[in-house]
Amino acid sequence: MTLPNCPQCGCEYTYEDRGLLVCPECANEWTADEQEETTEGLIVLDANGNRLADGDSVTVIKDLKVKGASGAIKQGTKVKNIRLVEGDHNIDCKVEGFGPMKLKSEFVKKN
Ligand SMILES: [Zn+2]
């Protein structure tokens, strides 16, 4: 496993110390799972193969069942201000009427 570069100065000689990542250059310390805003290298494509970016608005292209909710997110639902995340469900967003949730990019298209 390679450690991420320092988010503050970009130094690549970071090391791990008791669960913290430490930068020898600027003495920045952070936790590995707190890699916020490191989605620049993340490539997330919508159903049409268009690349999505943080802040984009998308439309849901099929009804999506929501765990714990009575209804489904309906096809055609518009979702504003998405945030890209890593993983299987790679879009973090807030859907009106449902609240914050994660969607798969293959089920949306860019507006
Ligand atoms: Zn640093």
XYZ file of N, CA and C and ligand atoms in Angstrom:
334
model
N 0.841 -1.199 0.000
C 0.000 0.000 0.000
C 0.873 1.244 0.000
N 0.599 2.166 -0.877
C 1.363 3.407 -0.885
C 0.605 4.477 -0.118
N 1.331 5.252 0.598
C 0.707 6.314 1.367
C 0.435 7.510 0.466
N -0.626 8.232 0.741
C -0.936 9.410 -0.081
C 0.046 10.544 0.195
N 0.205 11.386 -0.782
C 1.030 12.574 -0.578
C 0.389 13.494 0.446
N 1.213 14.342 1.022
C 0.695 15.307 1.986
C -0.332 16.212 1.303
N -1.547 16.321 1.859
C -2.563 17.158 1.222
C -2.240 18.649 1.330
N -1.339 18.979 2.219
C -1.017 20.390 2.436
C 0.088 20.888 1.514
N 1.172 20.103 1.401
C 2.298 20.586 0.591
C 2.640 19.643 -0.556
N 1.948 18.491 -0.627
C 2.196 17.584 -1.738
C 3.427 16.720 -1.584
N 4.064 16.783 -0.443
C 5.262 15.990 -0.177
C 4.960 14.505 -0.284
N 5.845 13.738 -0.929
C 5.571 12.316 -1.109
C 6.243 11.438 -0.065
N 6.981 12.015 0.863
C 7.689 11.211 1.849
C 6.904 11.090 3.147
N 5.607 10.950 3.010
C 4.767 10.833 4.202
C 4.976 9.476 4.848
N 4.756 9.393 6.126
C 4.837 8.106 6.818
C 3.701 7.990 7.814
N 3.521 6.746 8.274
C 2.419 6.483 9.169
C 2.935 6.384 10.598
N 2.215 6.986 11.518
C 2.623 6.943 12.906
C 1.390 6.832 13.787
N 1.215 5.693 14.414
C 0.072 5.440 15.301
C -1.264 5.844 14.662
N -1.470 5.388 13.467
C -2.753 5.636 12.812
C -2.846 6.990 12.131
N -1.865 7.823 12.352
C -1.856 9.133 11.690
C -0.871 9.117 10.539
N -1.163 9.886 9.539
C -0.193 10.096 8.479
C 0.533 11.398 8.793
N 1.830 11.363 8.636
C 2.645 12.509 9.022
C 3.492 12.950 7.846
N 3.597 14.269 7.670
C 4.438 14.828 6.611
C 5.737 15.350 7.220
N 6.882 14.871 6.756
C 8.152 15.330 7.305
C 8.509 16.753 6.856
N 7.893 17.208 5.802
C 8.223 18.526 5.252
C 7.558 19.655 6.038
N 6.236 19.546 6.235
C 5.520 20.653 6.866
C 4.910 20.258 8.204
N 5.211 19.014 8.662
C 4.738 18.535 9.962
C 3.224 18.422 10.024
N 2.575 18.380 8.887
C 1.134 18.178 8.837
C 0.807 16.763 9.295
N -0.238 16.605 10.079
C -0.700 15.287 10.493
C -2.162 15.148 10.140
N -2.510 14.002 9.585
C -3.921 13.779 9.249
C -4.211 12.293 9.313
N -5.472 11.936 9.297
C -5.825 10.523 9.329
C -6.110 10.040 7.924
N -5.834 8.766 7.701
C -5.911 8.205 6.355
C -7.318 8.274 5.774
N -8.338 8.136 6.619
C -9.683 8.115 6.059
C -10.282 9.519 5.956
N -9.473 10.508 6.149
C -9.966 11.879 6.102
C -9.433 12.579 4.847
N -9.252 11.789 3.807
C -8.698 12.353 2.585
C -9.746 13.148 1.828
N -10.086 14.286 2.339
C -11.111 15.093 1.705
C -10.550 15.778 0.463
N -11.433 16.036 -0.442
C -11.076 16.782 -1.655
C -9.891 16.191 -2.406
N -9.746 14.890 -2.373
C -8.694 14.283 -3.167
C -9.312 13.569 -4.362
N -10.413 14.125 -4.837
C -11.136 13.456 -5.914
C -10.681 13.913 -7.292
N -9.607 14.665 -7.344
C -9.152 15.184 -8.636
C -8.789 14.070 -9.605
N -8.161 13.023 -9.076
C -7.751 11.923 -9.940
C -8.840 10.897 -10.147
N -9.955 11.120 -9.503
C -11.059 10.181 -9.548
C -11.837 10.379 -10.847
N -12.008 9.301 -11.589
C -12.774 9.421 -12.826
C -14.118 8.733 -12.641
N -15.149 9.529 -12.678
C -16.505 9.012 -12.504
C -17.290 9.343 -13.768
N -17.812 8.306 -14.409
C -18.531 8.503 -15.665
C -20.019 8.254 -15.468
N -20.823 9.051 -16.151
C -22.265 8.837 -16.074
C -22.684 7.750 -17.066
N -23.978 7.539 -17.180
C -24.493 6.463 -18.029
C -24.071 6.616 -19.491
N -23.807 7.839 -19.920
C -23.411 8.083 -21.309
C -21.906 8.154 -21.489
N -21.177 7.937 -20.420
C -19.722 7.986 -20.510
C -19.149 9.380 -20.372
N -19.977 10.337 -19.963
C -19.466 11.684 -19.716
C -18.851 11.743 -18.327
N -17.766 12.468 -18.241
C -17.100 12.570 -16.954
C -17.843 13.542 -16.043
N -18.058 13.130 -14.815
C -18.728 13.971 -13.837
C -17.694 14.652 -12.945
N -18.110 15.785 -12.399
C -17.233 16.524 -11.506
C -18.020 16.961 -10.276
N -17.300 17.279 -9.224
C -17.941 17.814 -8.029
C -18.773 19.031 -8.403
N -19.980 19.123 -7.855
C -20.815 20.292 -8.105
C -21.722 20.154 -9.304
N -21.557 19.073 -10.072
C -22.420 18.867 -11.229
C -23.862 18.587 -10.809
N -24.777 18.799 -11.740
C -26.153 18.385 -11.560
C -26.411 17.216 -12.485
N -27.132 16.230 -11.984
C -27.398 15.045 -12.793
C -28.877 14.687 -12.712
N -29.302 13.821 -13.628
C -30.664 13.309 -13.623
C -30.606 11.799 -13.479
N -31.442 11.264 -12.613
C -31.511 9.820 -12.416
C -32.208 9.198 -13.619
N -31.644 8.130 -14.182
C -32.198 7.576 -15.427
C -33.061 6.342 -15.200
N -33.122 5.857 -13.981
C -34.052 4.754 -13.721
C -34.495 4.823 -12.267
N -35.632 4.199 -11.984
C -36.107 4.181 -10.608
C -35.098 3.441 -9.733
N -34.770 4.054 -8.617
C -33.784 3.443 -7.732
C -34.421 3.167 -6.376
N -34.366 1.939 -5.975
C -34.856 1.557 -4.653
C -33.952 2.160 -3.598
N -34.554 2.615 -2.534
C -33.769 3.187 -1.451
C -33.955 2.351 -0.201
N -32.846 1.860 0.307
C -32.892 1.055 1.527
C -33.488 1.882 2.667
N -34.471 1.365 3.332
C -35.022 2.046 4.493
C -36.084 3.077 4.160
N -36.265 3.370 2.877
C -37.288 4.341 2.492
C -38.462 3.600 1.877
N -39.645 4.201 1.965
C -40.819 3.512 1.448
C -40.883 3.585 -0.070
N -40.444 4.682 -0.606
C -40.527 4.832 -2.052
C -39.184 4.625 -2.730
N -39.170 4.845 -4.022
C -37.933 4.785 -4.788
C -37.641 6.175 -5.334
N -36.383 6.404 -5.640
C -36.047 7.638 -6.340
C -36.494 7.447 -7.779
N -37.354 8.321 -8.222
C -37.960 8.139 -9.545
C -37.017 8.556 -10.670
N -37.161 7.830 -11.747
C -36.461 8.190 -12.972
C -36.789 9.637 -13.310
N -35.792 10.410 -13.663
C -36.030 11.805 -14.009
C -35.790 12.760 -12.850
N -35.545 12.211 -11.664
C -35.251 13.055 -10.510
C -33.942 13.800 -10.749
N -33.987 15.102 -10.514
C -32.773 15.894 -10.698
C -32.044 16.017 -9.364
N -30.745 15.843 -9.434
C -29.924 15.921 -8.228
C -28.860 16.982 -8.448
N -28.879 17.962 -7.553
C -27.945 19.073 -7.714
C -26.706 18.911 -6.839
N -25.639 19.519 -7.287
C -24.439 19.644 -6.470
C -23.930 18.305 -5.942
N -23.605 17.407 -6.852
C -23.092 16.104 -6.444
C -21.650 16.213 -5.986
N -21.223 15.198 -5.252
C -19.841 15.129 -4.837
C -19.343 13.729 -5.173
N -18.185 13.672 -5.803
C -17.660 12.375 -6.195
C -16.904 11.741 -5.044
N -17.132 10.463 -4.871
C -16.423 9.721 -3.840
C -15.933 8.412 -4.442
N -15.024 7.749 -3.735
C -14.529 6.484 -4.226
C -15.471 5.373 -3.807
N -15.455 4.315 -4.559
C -16.259 3.153 -4.189
C -17.294 2.804 -5.226
N -18.117 1.860 -4.853
C -19.130 1.313 -5.727
C -20.220 2.361 -5.979
N -20.669 2.971 -4.924
C -21.608 4.079 -5.036
C -20.780 5.349 -5.010
N -20.499 5.879 -6.194
C -19.455 6.894 -6.278
C -19.958 8.337 -6.350
N -21.237 8.518 -6.091
C -21.761 9.880 -6.043
C -22.408 10.117 -4.689
N -21.940 11.127 -4.019
C -22.483 11.526 -2.733
C -23.371 12.730 -3.005
N -24.618 12.697 -2.586
C -25.494 13.801 -2.924
C -26.679 13.853 -1.977
N -27.507 14.845 -2.189
C -28.705 14.998 -1.400
C -29.877 14.953 -2.362
N -30.757 14.007 -2.170
C -31.903 13.887 -3.042
C -33.125 14.448 -2.325
N -33.785 15.353 -3.009
C -34.951 15.992 -2.412
C -35.991 14.950 -2.002
N -36.442 15.035 -0.780
C -37.427 14.089 -0.298
C -36.814 12.849 0.329
N -35.524 12.639 0.099
C -34.865 11.457 0.645
C -33.709 11.807 1.579
N -33.077 12.954 1.324
C -31.937 13.321 2.156
C -30.626 12.865 1.550
N -29.571 12.906 2.347
C -28.249 12.571 1.833
C -28.169 11.098 1.468
N -27.577 10.797 0.343
C -27.366 9.395 -0.013
C -26.309 9.245 -1.079
N -25.980 7.995 -1.340
C -24.968 7.701 -2.342
C -25.604 6.988 -3.518
N -25.211 7.404 -4.700
C -25.744 6.810 -5.926
C -24.609 6.238 -6.751
N -24.988 5.343 -7.656
C -24.016 4.838 -8.621
C -24.055 5.726 -9.853
N -22.888 6.079 -10.347
C -22.836 7.015 -11.473
C -23.463 6.419 -12.730
N -23.502 5.090 -12.826
C -24.073 4.470 -14.034
C -25.579 4.674 -14.130
N -26.204 5.114 -13.052
C -27.648 5.313 -13.073
C -28.033 6.792 -13.188
N -27.089 7.638 -13.534
C -27.414 9.048 -13.707
C -26.818 9.541 -15.028
N -27.345 10.663 -15.490
C -26.683 11.327 -16.606
C -26.515 12.811 -16.272
N -25.455 13.340 -16.801
C -25.132 14.731 -16.562
C -26.172 15.632 -17.223
N -26.596 16.677 -16.533
C -27.569 17.607 -17.109
C -26.902 18.539 -18.102
Zn 3.412 18.500 4.014
